[in-house]
CSV table of C-alpha atoms in Angstrom, one decimal:
chain,number,residue,atom,x,y,z
A,1,UNK,CA,0.0,-0.2,-0.4
A,2,UNK,CA,1.2,3.7,-0.8
A,3,UNK,CA,0.3,6.4,1.9
A,4,UNK,CA,1.1,10.1,1.5
A,5,UNK,CA,0.5,12.5,4.2
A,6,UNK,CA,1.3,16.3,4.4
A,7,UNK,CA,1.2,18.5,7.0
A,8,UNK,CA,-1.5,16.6,9.2
A,9,UNK,CA,-2.7,18.8,12.2
A,10,UNK,CA,-5.3,17.3,14.5
A,11,UNK,CA,-6.7,19.1,17.6
A,12,UNK,CA,-9.2,18.0,20.1
A,13,UNK,CA,-10.2,21.1,21.8
A,14,UNK,CA,-6.9,23.1,22.5
A,15,UNK,CA,-5.0,19.7,22.7
A,16,UNK,CA,-2.6,19.2,19.8
A,17,UNK,CA,-2.8,15.2,19.2
A,18,UNK,CA,-1.1,15.3,15.6
A,19,UNK,CA,1.6,18.1,14.7
A,20,UNK,CA,2.7,18.6,11.1
A,21,UNK,CA,2.7,15.1,10.4
A,22,UNK,CA,4.2,14.0,7.2
A,23,UNK,CA,5.0,10.6,5.8
A,24,UNK,CA,5.7,9.0,2.4
A,25,UNK,CA,5.6,5.0,2.2
A,26,UNK,CA,5.5,3.2,-1.2
A,27,UNK,CA,4.8,-0.5,-1.3
A,28,UNK,CA,5.0,-1.1,2.5
A,29,UNK,CA,2.8,-4.6,3.7
A,30,UNK,CA,2.5,-4.1,7.3
A,31,UNK,CA,2.9,-1.0,8.7
A,32,UNK,CA,3.5,-1.0,12.2
A,33,UNK,CA,3.2,2.0,14.7
A,34,UNK,CA,4.7,2.2,18.2
A,35,UNK,CA,5.3,4.6,20.9
A,36,UNK,CA,3.9,5.7,24.3
A,37,UNK,CA,0.3,6.2,25.1
A,38,UNK,CA,-1.2,9.5,24.4
A,39,UNK,CA,1.2,10.1,21.2
A,40,UNK,CA,-1.4,10.3,18.9
A,41,UNK,CA,-1.0,6.4,17.2
A,42,UNK,CA,-5.0,5.9,17.8
A,43,UNK,CA,-5.7,9.2,16.4
A,44,UNK,CA,-3.6,9.0,13.2
A,45,UNK,CA,-4.9,5.2,12.6
A,46,UNK,CA,-8.5,6.6,13.3
A,47,UNK,CA,-7.9,9.4,10.8
A,48,UNK,CA,-6.4,6.7,8.3
A,49,UNK,CA,-9.7,4.7,8.9
A,50,UNK,CA,-11.9,7.5,7.8
A,51,UNK,CA,-13.1,8.1,10.9
A,52,UNK,CA,-11.8,11.6,12.4
A,53,UNK,CA,-11.2,14.7,10.4
A,54,UNK,CA,-7.9,16.4,10.7
A,55,UNK,CA,-8.0,20.1,10.9
A,56,UNK,CA,-5.4,20.5,8.0
A,57,UNK,CA,-3.4,18.0,5.8
A,58,UNK,CA,-3.2,15.9,2.4
A,59,UNK,CA,-3.7,12.5,3.0
A,60,UNK,CA,-3.4,10.0,-0.3
A,61,UNK,CA,-3.9,6.3,0.1
A,62,UNK,CA,-3.3,4.0,-2.9
A,63,UNK,CA,-3.4,6.9,-5.1
A,64,UNK,CA,-6.7,8.4,-3.9
A,65,UNK,CA,-7.1,11.3,-2.1
A,66,UNK,CA,-9.2,11.7,1.2
A,67,UNK,CA,-12.1,13.9,1.2
A,68,UNK,CA,-14.0,14.5,4.5
A,69,UNK,CA,-17.3,14.9,3.4
A,70,UNK,CA,-19.7,12.1,4.7
A,71,UNK,CA,-20.3,10.8,1.3
A,72,UNK,CA,-17.0,10.2,0.1
A,73,UNK,CA,-15.9,8.8,3.6
A,74,UNK,CA,-18.5,6.6,3.6
A,75,UNK,CA,-16.9,5.4,-0.1
A,76,UNK,CA,-13.7,5.4,1.5
A,77,UNK,CA,-14.7,3.3,4.4
A,78,UNK,CA,-15.8,0.5,2.0
A,79,UNK,CA,-12.4,-0.6,0.8
A,80,UNK,CA,-11.1,-0.4,4.6
A,81,UNK,CA,-11.2,-3.1,7.2
A,82,UNK,CA,-10.9,-1.9,10.8
A,83,UNK,CA,-10.4,-3.8,14.0
A,84,UNK,CA,-11.0,-2.1,17.6
A,85,UNK,CA,-9.4,-2.9,20.6
A,86,UNK,CA,-12.6,-3.3,22.4
A,87,UNK,CA,-14.1,-5.7,19.3
A,88,UNK,CA,-17.2,-3.7,18.9
A,89,UNK,CA,-19.1,-6.5,17.7
A,90,UNK,CA,-22.9,-6.0,17.5
A,91,UNK,CA,-24.1,-7.3,20.9
A,92,UNK,CA,-27.7,-8.1,19.3
A,93,UNK,CA,-26.3,-10.5,16.5
A,94,UNK,CA,-24.8,-13.8,16.3
A,95,UNK,CA,-20.8,-14.2,15.0
A,96,UNK,CA,-22.2,-14.8,11.5
A,97,UNK,CA,-25.0,-12.1,11.5
A,98,UNK,CA,-22.3,-9.3,12.5
A,99,UNK,CA,-20.2,-10.4,9.4
A,100,UNK,CA,-23.0,-10.9,7.1
A,101,UNK,CA,-24.5,-7.6,7.9
A,102,UNK,CA,-21.9,-5.4,6.3
A,103,UNK,CA,-21.8,-7.9,3.0
A,104,UNK,CA,-25.5,-7.6,2.6
A,105,UNK,CA,-26.0,-4.0,3.4
A,106,UNK,CA,-23.1,-2.2,2.4
A,107,UNK,CA,-21.6,-4.2,-0.2
A,108,UNK,CA,-24.7,-5.9,-2.0
A,109,UNK,CA,-24.0,-9.4,-2.0
A,110,UNK,CA,-26.9,-11.7,-2.0
A,111,UNK,CA,-27.8,-13.1,1.2
A,112,UNK,CA,-26.9,-16.8,0.4
A,113,UNK,CA,-23.4,-15.8,-1.1
A,114,UNK,CA,-22.6,-13.7,1.9
A,115,UNK,CA,-23.5,-16.3,4.2
A,116,UNK,CA,-21.0,-19.0,2.4
A,117,UNK,CA,-18.2,-16.4,2.5
A,118,UNK,CA,-18.7,-15.4,5.9
A,119,UNK,CA,-19.1,-19.2,6.8
A,120,UNK,CA,-16.0,-20.2,5.0
A,121,UNK,CA,-13.8,-17.6,6.7
A,122,UNK,CA,-15.1,-18.6,10.1
A,123,UNK,CA,-14.3,-22.5,9.2
A,124,UNK,CA,-10.6,-21.2,8.0
A,125,UNK,CA,-10.1,-19.4,11.4
A,126,UNK,CA,-11.7,-22.5,13.4
A,127,UNK,CA,-14.6,-20.2,14.7
A,128,UNK,CA,-17.7,-22.3,12.8
A,129,UNK,CA,-18.9,-24.0,15.8
A,130,UNK,CA,-19.9,-20.5,17.6
A,131,UNK,CA,-21.2,-18.8,14.2
A,132,UNK,CA,-24.6,-19.0,15.9
A,133,UNK,CA,-23.3,-17.6,19.1
A,134,UNK,CA,-23.7,-14.1,20.4
A,135,UNK,CA,-20.7,-12.1,21.4
A,136,UNK,CA,-21.5,-12.0,25.0
A,137,UNK,CA,-21.4,-16.1,24.7
A,138,UNK,CA,-17.6,-16.2,23.3
A,139,UNK,CA,-14.5,-15.4,24.8
A,140,UNK,CA,-12.0,-12.4,24.1
A,141,UNK,CA,-10.1,-14.0,21.9
A,142,UNK,CA,-12.7,-15.4,19.8
A,143,UNK,CA,-14.7,-12.2,19.8
A,144,UNK,CA,-11.9,-10.4,18.2
A,145,UNK,CA,-11.1,-13.0,15.6
A,146,UNK,CA,-14.4,-12.8,14.6
A,147,UNK,CA,-14.0,-9.0,14.4
A,148,UNK,CA,-11.2,-9.8,12.6
A,149,UNK,CA,-13.0,-11.9,10.1
A,150,UNK,CA,-15.8,-9.2,9.6
A,151,UNK,CA,-13.1,-6.8,8.6
A,152,UNK,CA,-11.8,-8.9,6.1
A,153,UNK,CA,-14.9,-10.5,4.9
A,154,UNK,CA,-15.4,-7.2,2.8
A,155,UNK,CA,-11.9,-7.8,1.0
A,156,UNK,CA,-10.2,-4.4,2.1
A,157,UNK,CA,-7.7,-3.2,0.2
A,158,UNK,CA,-6.1,-3.1,3.8
A,159,UNK,CA,-6.9,-3.6,7.0
A,160,UNK,CA,-6.5,-1.3,10.1
A,161,UNK,CA,-5.9,-2.5,13.5
A,162,UNK,CA,-5.9,-0.6,16.7
A,163,UNK,CA,-4.1,-2.4,19.8
A,164,UNK,CA,-5.8,-5.7,18.6
A,165,UNK,CA,-4.9,-7.6,21.7
A,166,UNK,CA,-4.6,-4.6,24.6
A,167,UNK,CA,-8.5,-5.5,25.9
A,168,UNK,CA,-7.6,-9.5,26.2
A,169,UNK,CA,-6.5,-11.8,28.9
A,170,UNK,CA,-2.8,-13.0,28.4
A,171,UNK,CA,-4.2,-16.4,27.4
A,172,UNK,CA,-6.1,-15.3,24.4
A,173,UNK,CA,-3.2,-12.6,23.1
A,174,UNK,CA,-1.4,-15.4,21.0
A,175,UNK,CA,-4.8,-16.7,19.1
A,176,UNK,CA,-5.4,-13.5,17.7
A,177,UNK,CA,-1.9,-12.4,16.9
A,178,UNK,CA,-1.7,-16.0,15.1
A,179,UNK,CA,-4.4,-15.0,13.0
A,180,UNK,CA,-2.9,-11.7,11.9
A,181,UNK,CA,0.1,-13.3,11.3
A,182,UNK,CA,-1.4,-15.6,9.1
A,183,UNK,CA,-3.3,-13.0,7.3
A,184,UNK,CA,0.3,-11.1,6.8
A,185,UNK,CA,1.6,-14.2,5.5
A,186,UNK,CA,-1.2,-14.4,3.0
A,187,UNK,CA,-0.4,-10.6,2.1
A,188,UNK,CA,-3.2,-8.6,3.4
A,189,UNK,CA,-1.9,-5.3,3.9
A,190,UNK,CA,-2.5,-3.8,7.4
A,191,UNK,CA,-1.8,-1.0,9.6
A,192,UNK,CA,-1.3,-2.0,13.1
A,193,UNK,CA,-1.0,-0.1,16.7
A,194,UNK,CA,0.4,-2.2,19.2
A,195,UNK,CA,2.2,-2.5,22.5
A,196,UNK,CA,3.7,-6.2,21.5
A,197,UNK,CA,7.1,-5.4,20.5
A,198,UNK,CA,7.8,-8.8,19.7
A,199,UNK,CA,5.0,-9.2,17.4
A,200,UNK,CA,5.8,-5.8,16.1
A,201,UNK,CA,9.3,-6.9,15.0
A,202,UNK,CA,8.1,-10.0,13.6
A,203,UNK,CA,5.3,-8.4,11.6
A,204,UNK,CA,6.1,-5.2,10.4
A,205,UNK,CA,8.1,-4.5,7.2
A,206,UNK,CA,8.0,-0.9,8.2
A,207,UNK,CA,7.9,0.7,11.4
A,208,UNK,CA,6.6,4.3,13.0
A,209,UNK,CA,7.6,5.2,16.5
A,210,UNK,CA,5.1,8.3,17.6
A,211,UNK,CA,5.6,10.4,20.6
A,212,UNK,CA,3.9,14.0,21.0
A,213,UNK,CA,1.8,14.1,17.8
A,214,UNK,CA,4.9,13.4,15.6
A,215,UNK,CA,6.7,10.4,14.1
A,216,UNK,CA,10.3,10.8,16.0
A,217,UNK,CA,11.8,7.7,14.3
A,218,UNK,CA,10.8,5.5,11.1
A,219,UNK,CA,12.6,2.9,9.4
A,220,UNK,CA,12.8,-0.9,9.1
A,221,UNK,CA,11.6,-2.4,12.4
A,222,UNK,CA,15.2,-4.0,12.7
A,223,UNK,CA,17.2,-0.6,12.3
A,224,UNK,CA,14.5,0.9,14.8
A,225,UNK,CA,14.8,-1.3,17.2
A,226,UNK,CA,18.4,-1.8,17.0
A,227,UNK,CA,19.8,1.1,16.6
A,228,UNK,CA,17.4,4.3,17.2
A,229,UNK,CA,18.9,7.3,16.5
A,230,UNK,CA,16.5,9.2,18.6
A,231,UNK,CA,17.3,9.0,22.2
A,232,UNK,CA,13.8,9.4,23.5
A,233,UNK,CA,12.8,6.4,21.5
A,234,UNK,CA,15.9,4.5,22.7
A,235,UNK,CA,14.7,5.3,26.4
A,236,UNK,CA,11.4,4.0,25.5
A,237,UNK,CA,12.4,0.8,23.6
A,238,UNK,CA,14.9,0.2,27.0
A,239,UNK,CA,12.0,0.8,29.4
A,240,UNK,CA,9.6,-1.8,27.2
A,241,UNK,CA,12.1,-4.2,26.3
A,242,UNK,CA,13.9,-4.8,30.0
A,243,UNK,CA,11.9,-7.9,30.7
B,1,UNK,CA,-36.4,-15.6,60.3
B,2,UNK,CA,-37.8,-12.6,58.1
B,3,UNK,CA,-34.5,-11.4,57.5
B,4,UNK,CA,-33.0,-11.9,53.8
B,5,UNK,CA,-29.6,-10.6,53.4
B,6,UNK,CA,-28.2,-12.5,50.3
B,7,UNK,CA,-25.1,-10.1,50.9
B,8,UNK,CA,-24.0,-12.2,54.1
B,9,UNK,CA,-25.1,-15.2,53.0
B,10,UNK,CA,-28.3,-15.4,54.9
B,11,UNK,CA,-31.1,-16.7,52.9
B,12,UNK,CA,-34.8,-17.3,54.4
B,13,UNK,CA,-36.2,-20.4,54.1
B,14,UNK,CA,-39.5,-20.6,51.6
B,15,UNK,CA,-41.8,-20.8,54.1
B,16,UNK,CA,-41.0,-17.5,55.7
B,17,UNK,CA,-42.4,-15.6,52.2
B,18,UNK,CA,-45.9,-17.5,53.0
B,19,UNK,CA,-45.9,-16.8,56.7
B,20,UNK,CA,-44.7,-13.4,56.3
B,21,UNK,CA,-47.3,-12.5,53.3
B,22,UNK,CA,-50.2,-14.1,55.8
B,23,UNK,CA,-49.2,-11.6,58.6
B,24,UNK,CA,-49.0,-8.6,55.9
B,25,UNK,CA,-52.3,-9.4,54.2
B,26,UNK,CA,-53.8,-10.1,57.5
B,27,UNK,CA,-52.5,-6.5,59.0
B,28,UNK,CA,-53.4,-4.5,56.2
B,29,UNK,CA,-57.0,-5.8,56.0
B,30,UNK,CA,-57.3,-5.3,59.9
B,31,UNK,CA,-56.7,-1.9,59.2
B,32,UNK,CA,-59.0,-1.1,56.2
B,33,UNK,CA,-61.7,-3.3,58.2
B,34,UNK,CA,-61.1,-1.2,61.4
B,35,UNK,CA,-61.4,1.8,59.1
B,36,UNK,CA,-64.6,0.9,57.5
B,37,UNK,CA,-66.0,-0.4,60.7
B,38,UNK,CA,-65.7,3.1,62.1
B,39,UNK,CA,-67.6,5.2,59.4
B,40,UNK,CA,-70.4,2.6,59.6
B,41,UNK,CA,-71.6,2.4,56.0
B,42,UNK,CA,-73.7,0.3,55.1
B,43,UNK,CA,-72.9,-1.5,51.8
B,44,UNK,CA,-75.4,-1.7,49.2
B,45,UNK,CA,-74.0,-3.7,46.5
B,46,UNK,CA,-77.2,-4.8,44.7
B,47,UNK,CA,-77.9,-1.2,43.5
B,48,UNK,CA,-74.4,-1.4,41.7
B,49,UNK,CA,-74.9,-4.7,40.3
B,50,UNK,CA,-77.4,-3.5,38.2
B,51,UNK,CA,-74.8,-1.3,36.5
B,52,UNK,CA,-72.3,-4.0,35.9
B,53,UNK,CA,-72.7,-3.8,32.0
B,54,UNK,CA,-71.8,0.1,32.1
B,55,UNK,CA,-69.2,-0.6,34.3
B,56,UNK,CA,-67.7,-3.4,31.8
B,57,UNK,CA,-68.3,-0.8,28.7
B,58,UNK,CA,-65.9,1.6,30.3
B,59,UNK,CA,-63.6,-0.9,31.4
B,60,UNK,CA,-63.4,-1.9,27.8
B,61,UNK,CA,-63.1,1.5,26.8
B,62,UNK,CA,-60.1,2.2,28.8
B,63,UNK,CA,-58.2,-0.3,27.2
B,64,UNK,CA,-59.0,0.6,24.0
B,65,UNK,CA,-58.0,4.2,24.7
B,66,UNK,CA,-54.7,3.3,26.5
B,67,UNK,CA,-53.7,1.2,23.7
B,68,UNK,CA,-54.6,3.4,21.0
B,69,UNK,CA,-52.8,6.2,22.9
B,70,UNK,CA,-49.8,3.8,23.8
B,71,UNK,CA,-49.4,3.1,19.9
B,72,UNK,CA,-49.5,6.7,19.0
B,73,UNK,CA,-47.3,8.2,21.9
B,74,UNK,CA,-44.5,5.2,20.7
B,75,UNK,CA,-44.5,6.9,17.0
B,76,UNK,CA,-44.4,10.6,19.3
B,77,UNK,CA,-42.0,9.6,21.6
B,78,UNK,CA,-39.4,7.8,19.3
B,79,UNK,CA,-39.6,11.1,17.0
B,80,UNK,CA,-39.4,13.4,19.7
B,81,UNK,CA,-36.4,11.0,21.6
B,82,UNK,CA,-34.7,11.2,18.2
B,83,UNK,CA,-35.5,15.2,17.8
B,84,UNK,CA,-33.7,15.6,21.3
B,85,UNK,CA,-30.5,14.2,19.5
B,86,UNK,CA,-30.9,16.0,16.2
B,87,UNK,CA,-28.2,18.2,15.0
B,88,UNK,CA,-31.0,20.7,13.8
B,89,UNK,CA,-30.7,23.3,17.0
B,90,UNK,CA,-34.5,24.4,16.4
B,91,UNK,CA,-35.8,21.1,16.3
B,92,UNK,CA,-34.1,20.0,19.2
B,93,UNK,CA,-35.3,23.1,21.2
B,94,UNK,CA,-38.9,22.0,20.2
B,95,UNK,CA,-38.5,18.7,21.4
B,96,UNK,CA,-36.9,19.8,24.6
B,97,UNK,CA,-39.8,22.3,24.8
B,98,UNK,CA,-42.6,20.0,24.2
B,99,UNK,CA,-40.8,17.5,26.7
B,100,UNK,CA,-40.9,20.1,29.4
B,101,UNK,CA,-44.1,21.6,28.9
B,102,UNK,CA,-45.7,18.4,29.3
B,103,UNK,CA,-44.1,16.9,32.1
B,104,UNK,CA,-44.0,20.0,34.3
B,105,UNK,CA,-48.1,21.0,34.1
B,106,UNK,CA,-50.7,18.8,35.4
B,107,UNK,CA,-52.5,16.2,33.1
B,108,UNK,CA,-55.4,17.9,34.1
B,109,UNK,CA,-55.2,21.0,32.9
B,110,UNK,CA,-53.6,19.7,29.6
B,111,UNK,CA,-56.6,17.9,28.8
B,112,UNK,CA,-58.9,21.2,29.7
B,113,UNK,CA,-56.7,22.9,27.3
B,114,UNK,CA,-56.5,20.7,24.9
B,115,UNK,CA,-60.2,20.2,24.5
B,116,UNK,CA,-61.5,23.6,24.8
B,117,UNK,CA,-59.1,25.2,23.3
B,118,UNK,CA,-57.2,23.3,20.5
B,119,UNK,CA,-59.2,20.5,19.5
B,120,UNK,CA,-62.1,23.2,19.5
B,121,UNK,CA,-59.7,25.5,17.1
B,122,UNK,CA,-59.0,22.6,14.5
B,123,UNK,CA,-62.7,21.1,14.9
B,124,UNK,CA,-61.9,18.2,16.5
B,125,UNK,CA,-65.2,17.1,18.5
B,126,UNK,CA,-65.2,13.4,18.7
B,127,UNK,CA,-64.5,13.2,22.7
B,128,UNK,CA,-62.6,9.8,22.1
B,129,UNK,CA,-60.5,10.9,19.4
B,130,UNK,CA,-59.5,13.9,21.3
B,131,UNK,CA,-59.0,11.7,24.3
B,132,UNK,CA,-56.8,9.7,22.6
B,133,UNK,CA,-54.9,12.4,21.0
B,134,UNK,CA,-54.4,14.0,24.3
B,135,UNK,CA,-53.1,11.1,26.3
B,136,UNK,CA,-50.8,10.4,23.6
B,137,UNK,CA,-49.3,13.8,23.6
B,138,UNK,CA,-49.0,13.5,27.1
B,139,UNK,CA,-47.5,9.8,27.4
B,140,UNK,CA,-45.2,10.9,24.1
B,141,UNK,CA,-43.1,13.1,26.4
B,142,UNK,CA,-42.4,10.2,28.8
B,143,UNK,CA,-41.6,7.5,26.0
B,144,UNK,CA,-39.6,10.1,24.4
B,145,UNK,CA,-37.4,10.3,27.6
B,146,UNK,CA,-37.7,6.5,27.7
B,147,UNK,CA,-36.2,6.3,23.8
B,148,UNK,CA,-33.9,8.9,24.7
B,149,UNK,CA,-32.2,7.0,27.6
B,150,UNK,CA,-32.3,4.2,25.5
B,151,UNK,CA,-30.4,5.7,22.7
B,152,UNK,CA,-27.6,7.0,25.1
B,153,UNK,CA,-27.5,3.9,26.6
B,154,UNK,CA,-26.1,2.5,23.4
B,155,UNK,CA,-21.9,3.0,23.5
B,156,UNK,CA,-20.7,5.5,20.9
B,157,UNK,CA,-18.3,2.3,20.2
B,158,UNK,CA,-21.3,0.6,18.5
B,159,UNK,CA,-21.9,3.8,16.0
B,160,UNK,CA,-18.1,3.9,15.5
B,161,UNK,CA,-18.2,0.3,14.6
B,162,UNK,CA,-20.7,0.7,12.1
B,163,UNK,CA,-19.5,3.6,10.5
B,164,UNK,CA,-16.5,2.0,10.0
B,165,UNK,CA,-18.0,-0.7,8.3
B,166,UNK,CA,-19.7,2.0,5.7
B,167,UNK,CA,-23.1,1.5,7.1
B,168,UNK,CA,-25.2,4.4,6.1
B,169,UNK,CA,-26.8,6.5,9.0
B,170,UNK,CA,-29.8,5.0,8.4
B,171,UNK,CA,-28.6,1.5,8.2
B,172,UNK,CA,-26.7,2.1,11.6
B,173,UNK,CA,-29.9,3.1,13.2
B,174,UNK,CA,-32.1,0.4,11.1
B,175,UNK,CA,-29.5,-2.3,12.0
B,176,UNK,CA,-27.6,-1.6,15.3
B,177,UNK,CA,-29.2,1.1,17.6
B,178,UNK,CA,-32.8,0.4,17.3
B,179,UNK,CA,-32.8,-3.5,17.9
B,180,UNK,CA,-30.9,-2.8,21.0
B,181,UNK,CA,-32.5,0.3,22.2
B,182,UNK,CA,-36.3,-1.7,22.0
B,183,UNK,CA,-34.9,-4.5,24.0
B,184,UNK,CA,-33.4,-2.0,26.7
B,185,UNK,CA,-36.7,0.0,26.7
B,186,UNK,CA,-39.8,-2.6,26.8
B,187,UNK,CA,-39.5,-2.9,30.9
B,188,UNK,CA,-39.8,0.8,31.1
B,189,UNK,CA,-42.6,1.0,28.0
B,190,UNK,CA,-44.6,-1.7,29.6
B,191,UNK,CA,-44.5,0.6,32.8
B,192,UNK,CA,-45.6,3.6,31.1
B,193,UNK,CA,-48.6,1.6,29.8
B,194,UNK,CA,-49.7,1.0,33.2
B,195,UNK,CA,-49.3,4.6,33.9
B,196,UNK,CA,-51.5,5.3,30.7
B,197,UNK,CA,-54.2,3.3,32.0
B,198,UNK,CA,-54.7,5.0,35.3
B,199,UNK,CA,-53.9,8.5,33.8
B,200,UNK,CA,-56.5,7.9,31.2
B,201,UNK,CA,-59.0,8.2,34.5
B,202,UNK,CA,-58.6,11.8,34.3
B,203,UNK,CA,-60.7,11.7,30.8
B,204,UNK,CA,-63.7,11.3,33.0
B,205,UNK,CA,-63.5,15.2,33.1
B,206,UNK,CA,-64.3,15.7,29.6
B,207,UNK,CA,-67.2,13.1,29.7
B,208,UNK,CA,-65.4,10.2,27.9
B,209,UNK,CA,-67.1,7.3,29.0
B,210,UNK,CA,-64.2,5.3,30.2
B,211,UNK,CA,-64.0,3.3,33.0
B,212,UNK,CA,-63.6,5.8,36.1
B,213,UNK,CA,-66.6,8.2,34.0
B,214,UNK,CA,-68.8,4.8,34.3
B,215,UNK,CA,-68.1,4.9,37.8
B,216,UNK,CA,-68.9,8.3,38.5
B,217,UNK,CA,-72.1,7.6,36.6
B,218,UNK,CA,-73.3,4.9,38.8
B,219,UNK,CA,-71.8,6.5,41.8
B,220,UNK,CA,-74.5,9.5,40.9
B,221,UNK,CA,-77.4,7.1,39.8
B,222,UNK,CA,-77.2,5.2,43.2
B,223,UNK,CA,-75.5,7.2,45.9
B,224,UNK,CA,-73.6,4.2,46.4
B,225,UNK,CA,-70.1,5.8,46.5
B,226,UNK,CA,-67.8,2.7,48.0
B,227,UNK,CA,-69.6,0.3,45.8
B,228,UNK,CA,-69.0,2.3,42.8
B,229,UNK,CA,-65.5,3.1,43.3
B,230,UNK,CA,-64.1,-0.2,45.1
B,231,UNK,CA,-64.8,-2.3,41.9
B,232,UNK,CA,-62.8,0.6,40.2
B,233,UNK,CA,-59.7,0.2,41.9
B,234,UNK,CA,-60.2,-3.5,41.3
B,235,UNK,CA,-60.5,-3.2,37.6
B,236,UNK,CA,-57.7,-0.8,37.6
B,237,UNK,CA,-55.4,-3.1,39.4
B,238,UNK,CA,-56.0,-6.4,37.5
B,239,UNK,CA,-54.8,-4.3,34.2
B,240,UNK,CA,-51.5,-2.7,36.0
B,241,UNK,CA,-50.8,-5.8,38.1
B,242,UNK,CA,-49.8,-8.2,35.4
B,243,UNK,CA,-48.1,-5.7,33.3
B,244,UNK,CA,-46.1,-5.1,37.0
B,245,UNK,CA,-45.3,-8.7,36.8
B,246,UNK,CA,-44.4,-8.6,32.9
B,247,UNK,CA,-42.2,-5.6,33.4
B,248,UNK,CA,-40.4,-7.2,36.0
B,249,UNK,CA,-39.6,-10.5,33.8
B,250,UNK,CA,-38.5,-8.4,31.3
B,251,UNK,CA,-36.1,-6.4,33.6
B,252,UNK,CA,-34.7,-10.0,34.6
B,253,UNK,CA,-34.2,-11.3,31.3
B,254,UNK,CA,-32.7,-8.0,30.6
B,255,UNK,CA,-30.1,-8.5,33.5
B,256,UNK,CA,-29.6,-12.0,32.3
B,257,UNK,CA,-28.4,-11.4,29.1
B,258,UNK,CA,-26.0,-8.7,29.7
């Protein structure tokens, strides 16, 4: 995927969340963003998901300029798969219905075909026995894997994952990371914010370190992890990789 | 024996409930029996019994008016509940003003003004239609608050998630928000129906022949006040008690599912 961002500024009230952020990426398959909490990572992802409007800046994704009116945003979101920290499945629908809803109502796929496509995904990720269950009856790991299935069912250009394992009990983190890795190996493009540093390094082909609304370090994961040029980045990595 | 304190692991035996119920009913009955004995009232049930058909008609009318009003008030309440969250300021103010006005004034006054002024001005002369309209407008304000609370109880993350899937605003409400809201507001809506049934008794002042009006007529014809009004109380209870039980059941089911 190609991303071109110029002079992005985002405020929440007087809080300057993204500060004149620019970025140019060509042919990146897995962009991973790390950094301290409150550094603007999530806001950055939400803007790229078409869920948040910046006050200033130009964004181009895969050659398409982002316009922040309702109609263009809706069109844009059809090509983006989003996975949230808190799963955000619809609690009144079964796992299957959660996946089928956007296929039918947004992408105009016939009910039978939408169902088949959803069941294929559930089978592939060993979730078919849960297809009739509502989110309340599923574990955190299962919920997130269904949310992932819902996001890829629409065959998006890329997946956006906002701390997909942060709300999980440690015992379920592995199954979700495994699934993301599997998708990565199939060359599903992704943008991921995570605190799992080992995983970040493993999955990324390009790494951004964000702090205080800016990109303080970027490059190949090995370079950023092994030889960060910015002392703040080095201190942060030392702290989180200590144990 | 009559103490229930599950928090401390103390649960009363089932027979405690039975014995306690007997004592409570006996005590209340004794209280009323004493009160009635002091007024030395000579009950004359046969005089009222002759009017049982009238009372039954009134009872039916109360049910019909309440159901029609509830249906209409659901429409009003949903529209106003949504309007209160609208992006259009005048719409929001109108909705807010309506709710405050209706909830802040006595139903009695609303009925009189609506009947003698508004209905007259617009040439609506059928008392039953006016009655249903008044009750719907009145109840609609309360329903709108129930709907609004229901809408507000849906976490923003649900709407966010639906937006990220590129659902349109209309689809978000239809497939994601309303199905969840309806389940949550069913118990308070059932309670609203019970209130509506009781409140409709005030329509008697504009001579709508509902249950209370019929009891008043029976009283006027027989001078048997208590014999006219005691059946009235029993009749209303017969309607509201089942609703109350259903409400409790719905609340429990909802609590269990979440």
